CSV table of C-alpha atoms in Angstrom, one decimal:
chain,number,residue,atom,x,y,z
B,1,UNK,CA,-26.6,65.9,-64.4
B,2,UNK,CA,-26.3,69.8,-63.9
B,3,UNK,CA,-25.2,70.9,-60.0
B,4,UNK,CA,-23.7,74.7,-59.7
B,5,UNK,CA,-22.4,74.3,-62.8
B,6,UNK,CA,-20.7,70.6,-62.4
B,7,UNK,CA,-21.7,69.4,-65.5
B,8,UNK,CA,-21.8,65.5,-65.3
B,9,UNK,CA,-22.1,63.2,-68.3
B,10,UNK,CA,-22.7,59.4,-68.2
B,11,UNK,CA,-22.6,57.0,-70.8
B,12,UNK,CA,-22.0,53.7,-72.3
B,13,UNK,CA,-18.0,54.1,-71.8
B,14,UNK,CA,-17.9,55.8,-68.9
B,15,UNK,CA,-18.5,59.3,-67.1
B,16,UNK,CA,-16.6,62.7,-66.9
B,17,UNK,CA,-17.3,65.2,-64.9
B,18,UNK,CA,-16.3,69.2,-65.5
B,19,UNK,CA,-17.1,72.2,-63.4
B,20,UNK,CA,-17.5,75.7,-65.2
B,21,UNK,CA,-17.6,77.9,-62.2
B,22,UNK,CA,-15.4,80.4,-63.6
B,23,UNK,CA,-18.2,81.1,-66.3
B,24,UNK,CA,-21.1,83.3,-64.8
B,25,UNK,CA,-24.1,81.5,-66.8
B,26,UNK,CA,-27.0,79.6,-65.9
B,27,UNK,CA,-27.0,75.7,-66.7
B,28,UNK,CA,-30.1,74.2,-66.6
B,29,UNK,CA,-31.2,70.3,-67.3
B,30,UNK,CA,-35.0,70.2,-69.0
B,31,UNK,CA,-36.8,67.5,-70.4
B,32,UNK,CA,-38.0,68.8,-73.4
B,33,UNK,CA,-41.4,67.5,-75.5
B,34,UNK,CA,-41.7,69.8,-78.5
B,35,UNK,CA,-42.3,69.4,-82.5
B,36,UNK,CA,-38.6,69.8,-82.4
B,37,UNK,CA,-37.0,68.3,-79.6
B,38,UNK,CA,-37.0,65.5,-77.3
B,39,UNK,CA,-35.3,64.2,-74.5
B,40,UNK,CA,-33.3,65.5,-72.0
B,41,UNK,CA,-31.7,69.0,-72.5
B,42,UNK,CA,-29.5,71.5,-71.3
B,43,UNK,CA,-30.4,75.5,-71.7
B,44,UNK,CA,-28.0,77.5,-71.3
B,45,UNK,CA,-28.1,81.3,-70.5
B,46,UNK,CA,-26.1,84.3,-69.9
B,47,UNK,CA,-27.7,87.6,-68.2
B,48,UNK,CA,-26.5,91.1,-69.8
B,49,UNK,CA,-23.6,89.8,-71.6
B,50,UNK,CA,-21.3,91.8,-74.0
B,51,UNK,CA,-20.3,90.0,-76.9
B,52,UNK,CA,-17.1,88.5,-76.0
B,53,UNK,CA,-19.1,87.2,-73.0
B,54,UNK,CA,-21.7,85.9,-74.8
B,55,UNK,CA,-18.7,83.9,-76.6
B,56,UNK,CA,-18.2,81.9,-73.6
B,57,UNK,CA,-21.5,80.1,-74.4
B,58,UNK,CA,-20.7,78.4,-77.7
B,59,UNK,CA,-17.4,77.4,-76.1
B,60,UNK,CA,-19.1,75.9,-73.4
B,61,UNK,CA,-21.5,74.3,-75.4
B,62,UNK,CA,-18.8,72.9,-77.6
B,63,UNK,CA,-16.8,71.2,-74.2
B,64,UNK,CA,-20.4,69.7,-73.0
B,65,UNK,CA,-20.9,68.5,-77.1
B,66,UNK,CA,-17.5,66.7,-76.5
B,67,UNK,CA,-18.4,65.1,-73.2
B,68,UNK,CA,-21.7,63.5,-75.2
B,69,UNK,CA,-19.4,62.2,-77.5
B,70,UNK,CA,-16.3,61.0,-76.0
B,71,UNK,CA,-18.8,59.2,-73.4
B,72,UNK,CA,-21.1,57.3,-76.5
B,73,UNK,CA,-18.3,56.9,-78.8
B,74,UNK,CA,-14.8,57.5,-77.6
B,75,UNK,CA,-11.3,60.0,-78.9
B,76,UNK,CA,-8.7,58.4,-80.4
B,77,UNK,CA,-5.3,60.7,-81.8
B,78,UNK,CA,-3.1,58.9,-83.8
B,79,UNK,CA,0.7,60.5,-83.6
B,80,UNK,CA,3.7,59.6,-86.1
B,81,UNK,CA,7.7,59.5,-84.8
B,82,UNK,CA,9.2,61.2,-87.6
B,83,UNK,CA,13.3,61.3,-87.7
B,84,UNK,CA,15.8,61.9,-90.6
B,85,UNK,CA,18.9,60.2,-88.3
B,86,UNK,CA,18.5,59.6,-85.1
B,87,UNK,CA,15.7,56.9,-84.5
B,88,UNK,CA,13.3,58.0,-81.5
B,89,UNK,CA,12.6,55.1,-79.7
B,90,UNK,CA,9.7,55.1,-77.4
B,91,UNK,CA,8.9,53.0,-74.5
B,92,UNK,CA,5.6,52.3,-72.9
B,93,UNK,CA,4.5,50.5,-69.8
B,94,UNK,CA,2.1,48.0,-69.7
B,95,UNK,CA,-0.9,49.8,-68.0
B,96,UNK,CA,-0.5,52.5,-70.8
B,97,UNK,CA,-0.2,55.3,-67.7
B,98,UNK,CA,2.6,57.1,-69.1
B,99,UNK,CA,5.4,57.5,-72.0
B,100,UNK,CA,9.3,57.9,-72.1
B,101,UNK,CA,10.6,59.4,-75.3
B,102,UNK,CA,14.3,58.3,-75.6
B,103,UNK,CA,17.1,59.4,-78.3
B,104,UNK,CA,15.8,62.4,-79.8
B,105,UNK,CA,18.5,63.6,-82.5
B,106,UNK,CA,20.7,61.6,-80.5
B,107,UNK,CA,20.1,62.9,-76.7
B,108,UNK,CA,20.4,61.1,-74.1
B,109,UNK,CA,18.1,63.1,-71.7
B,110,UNK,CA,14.8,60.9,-71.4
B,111,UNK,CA,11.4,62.6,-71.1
B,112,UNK,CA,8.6,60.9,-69.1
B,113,UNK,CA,5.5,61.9,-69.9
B,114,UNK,CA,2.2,61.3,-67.7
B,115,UNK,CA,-1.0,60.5,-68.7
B,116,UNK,CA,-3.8,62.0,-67.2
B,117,UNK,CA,-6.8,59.9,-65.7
B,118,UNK,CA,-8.8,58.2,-68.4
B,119,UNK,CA,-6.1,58.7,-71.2
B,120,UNK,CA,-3.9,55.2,-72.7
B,121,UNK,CA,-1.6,55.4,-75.2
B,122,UNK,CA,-0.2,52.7,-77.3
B,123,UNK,CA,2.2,52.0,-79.7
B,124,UNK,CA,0.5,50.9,-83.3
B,125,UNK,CA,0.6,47.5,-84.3
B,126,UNK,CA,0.2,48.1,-87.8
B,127,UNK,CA,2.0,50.9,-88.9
B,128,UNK,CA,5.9,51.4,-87.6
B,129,UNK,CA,6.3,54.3,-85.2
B,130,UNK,CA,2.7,55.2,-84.5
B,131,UNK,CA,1.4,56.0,-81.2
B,132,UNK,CA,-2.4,55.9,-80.3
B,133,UNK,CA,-4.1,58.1,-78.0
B,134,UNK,CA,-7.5,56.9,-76.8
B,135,UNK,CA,-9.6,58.3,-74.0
B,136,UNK,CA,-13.0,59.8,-73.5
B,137,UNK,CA,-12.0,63.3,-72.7
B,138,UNK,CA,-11.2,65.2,-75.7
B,139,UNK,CA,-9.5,68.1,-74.1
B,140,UNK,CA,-6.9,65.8,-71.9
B,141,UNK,CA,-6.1,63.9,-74.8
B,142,UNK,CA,-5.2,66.9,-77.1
B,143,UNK,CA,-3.5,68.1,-73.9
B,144,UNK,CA,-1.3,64.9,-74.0
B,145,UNK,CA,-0.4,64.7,-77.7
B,146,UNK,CA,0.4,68.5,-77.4
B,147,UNK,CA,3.2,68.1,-74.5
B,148,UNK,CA,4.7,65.2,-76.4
B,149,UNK,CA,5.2,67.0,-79.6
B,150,UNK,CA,6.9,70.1,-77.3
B,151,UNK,CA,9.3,67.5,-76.2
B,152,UNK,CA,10.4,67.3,-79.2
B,153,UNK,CA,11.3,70.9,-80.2
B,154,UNK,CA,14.0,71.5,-81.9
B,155,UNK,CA,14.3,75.1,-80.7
B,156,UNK,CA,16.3,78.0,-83.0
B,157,UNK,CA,16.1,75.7,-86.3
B,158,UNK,CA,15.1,75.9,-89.3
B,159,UNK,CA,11.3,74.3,-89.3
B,160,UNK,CA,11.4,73.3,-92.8
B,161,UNK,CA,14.9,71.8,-92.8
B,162,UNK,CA,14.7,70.0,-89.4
B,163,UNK,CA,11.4,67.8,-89.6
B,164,UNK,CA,12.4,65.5,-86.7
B,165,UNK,CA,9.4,65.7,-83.9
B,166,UNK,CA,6.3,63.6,-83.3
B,167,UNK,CA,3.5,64.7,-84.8
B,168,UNK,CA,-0.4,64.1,-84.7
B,169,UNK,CA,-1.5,62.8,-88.0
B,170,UNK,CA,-5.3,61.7,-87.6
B,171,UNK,CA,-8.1,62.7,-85.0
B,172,UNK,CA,-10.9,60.9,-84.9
B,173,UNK,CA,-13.4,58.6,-83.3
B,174,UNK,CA,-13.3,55.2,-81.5
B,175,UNK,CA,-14.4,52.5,-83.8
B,176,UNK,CA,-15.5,49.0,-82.1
């Protein structure tokens, strides 16, 4: 559902909603019956764009591409806690709403981390220090795994020799 460019997606796992107001483009829903296509699409156009304007379509394409898929199928981001000394040690309420990240190299300072709406993370039954991210919108779940490994900066050292941090290590798709 297109309305002043709210783009609305609905789908077996849900529905997210995005407004693109700050893009001057036309969004238009059309049923299409061609050789080519069928089914519901949406055109969209840009009036007497330059090409970094012009630009802003593929990106917005892309976002509306992500919204099909993380309605129909789902994001998951799988994240590793990786330390040389100091264990991290995580902690994670039962509803899945936020994280606290706890003894990194050995501070005591504890960063909280909210989720967003319609993000849950939890911890990996599997594999040992794993978090899962899972969620149907792929930008606030990036968003999320991106904060958590700036918590864990080290700051003015030396990348290569300091490899403590949490890091994403797959991206994919909900499988059920």
């Amino acid at each position: 559902e297109v309305k002043a460019r709210k783009v609305t997606v609905t789908g077996p796992r849900g529905k997210i909603t995005k407004e693109f107001k700050h893009i001057a483009c036309e969004i238009r829903h059309k049923q299409m019956k061609t050789k080519k296509l069928k089914g519901a699409h949406l055109e969209l156009k840009m009036w007497f764009g330059a090409y970094k304007q012009m630009c802003t379509i593929n990106t917005l394409k892309s976002l509306i591409n992500n919204m099909v898929i993380g309605v129909t199928e789902g994001f998951r981001y799988k994240m590793r806690l990786v330390h040389a000394h100091f264990p991290i040690n995580v902690s994670i309420p039962k509803d899945g709403k936020a994280i606290e990240i706890k003894n990194f190299l050995g501070g005591r300072h504890i960063h909280k981390i909210p989720m967003p709406l319609g993000v849950t993370v939890t911890l990996s039954k599997d594999v040992k220090d794993e978090l899962i991210f899972d969620g149907l919108d792929n930008a606030a779940i990036s968003q999320v795994c991106s904060v958590c490994s700036q918590v864990c900066k080290i700051g003015k050292k030396d990348d290569r020799k300091f490899l403590d941090g949490i890091f994403v290590s797959q991206k994919c798709r909900i499988e059920e």
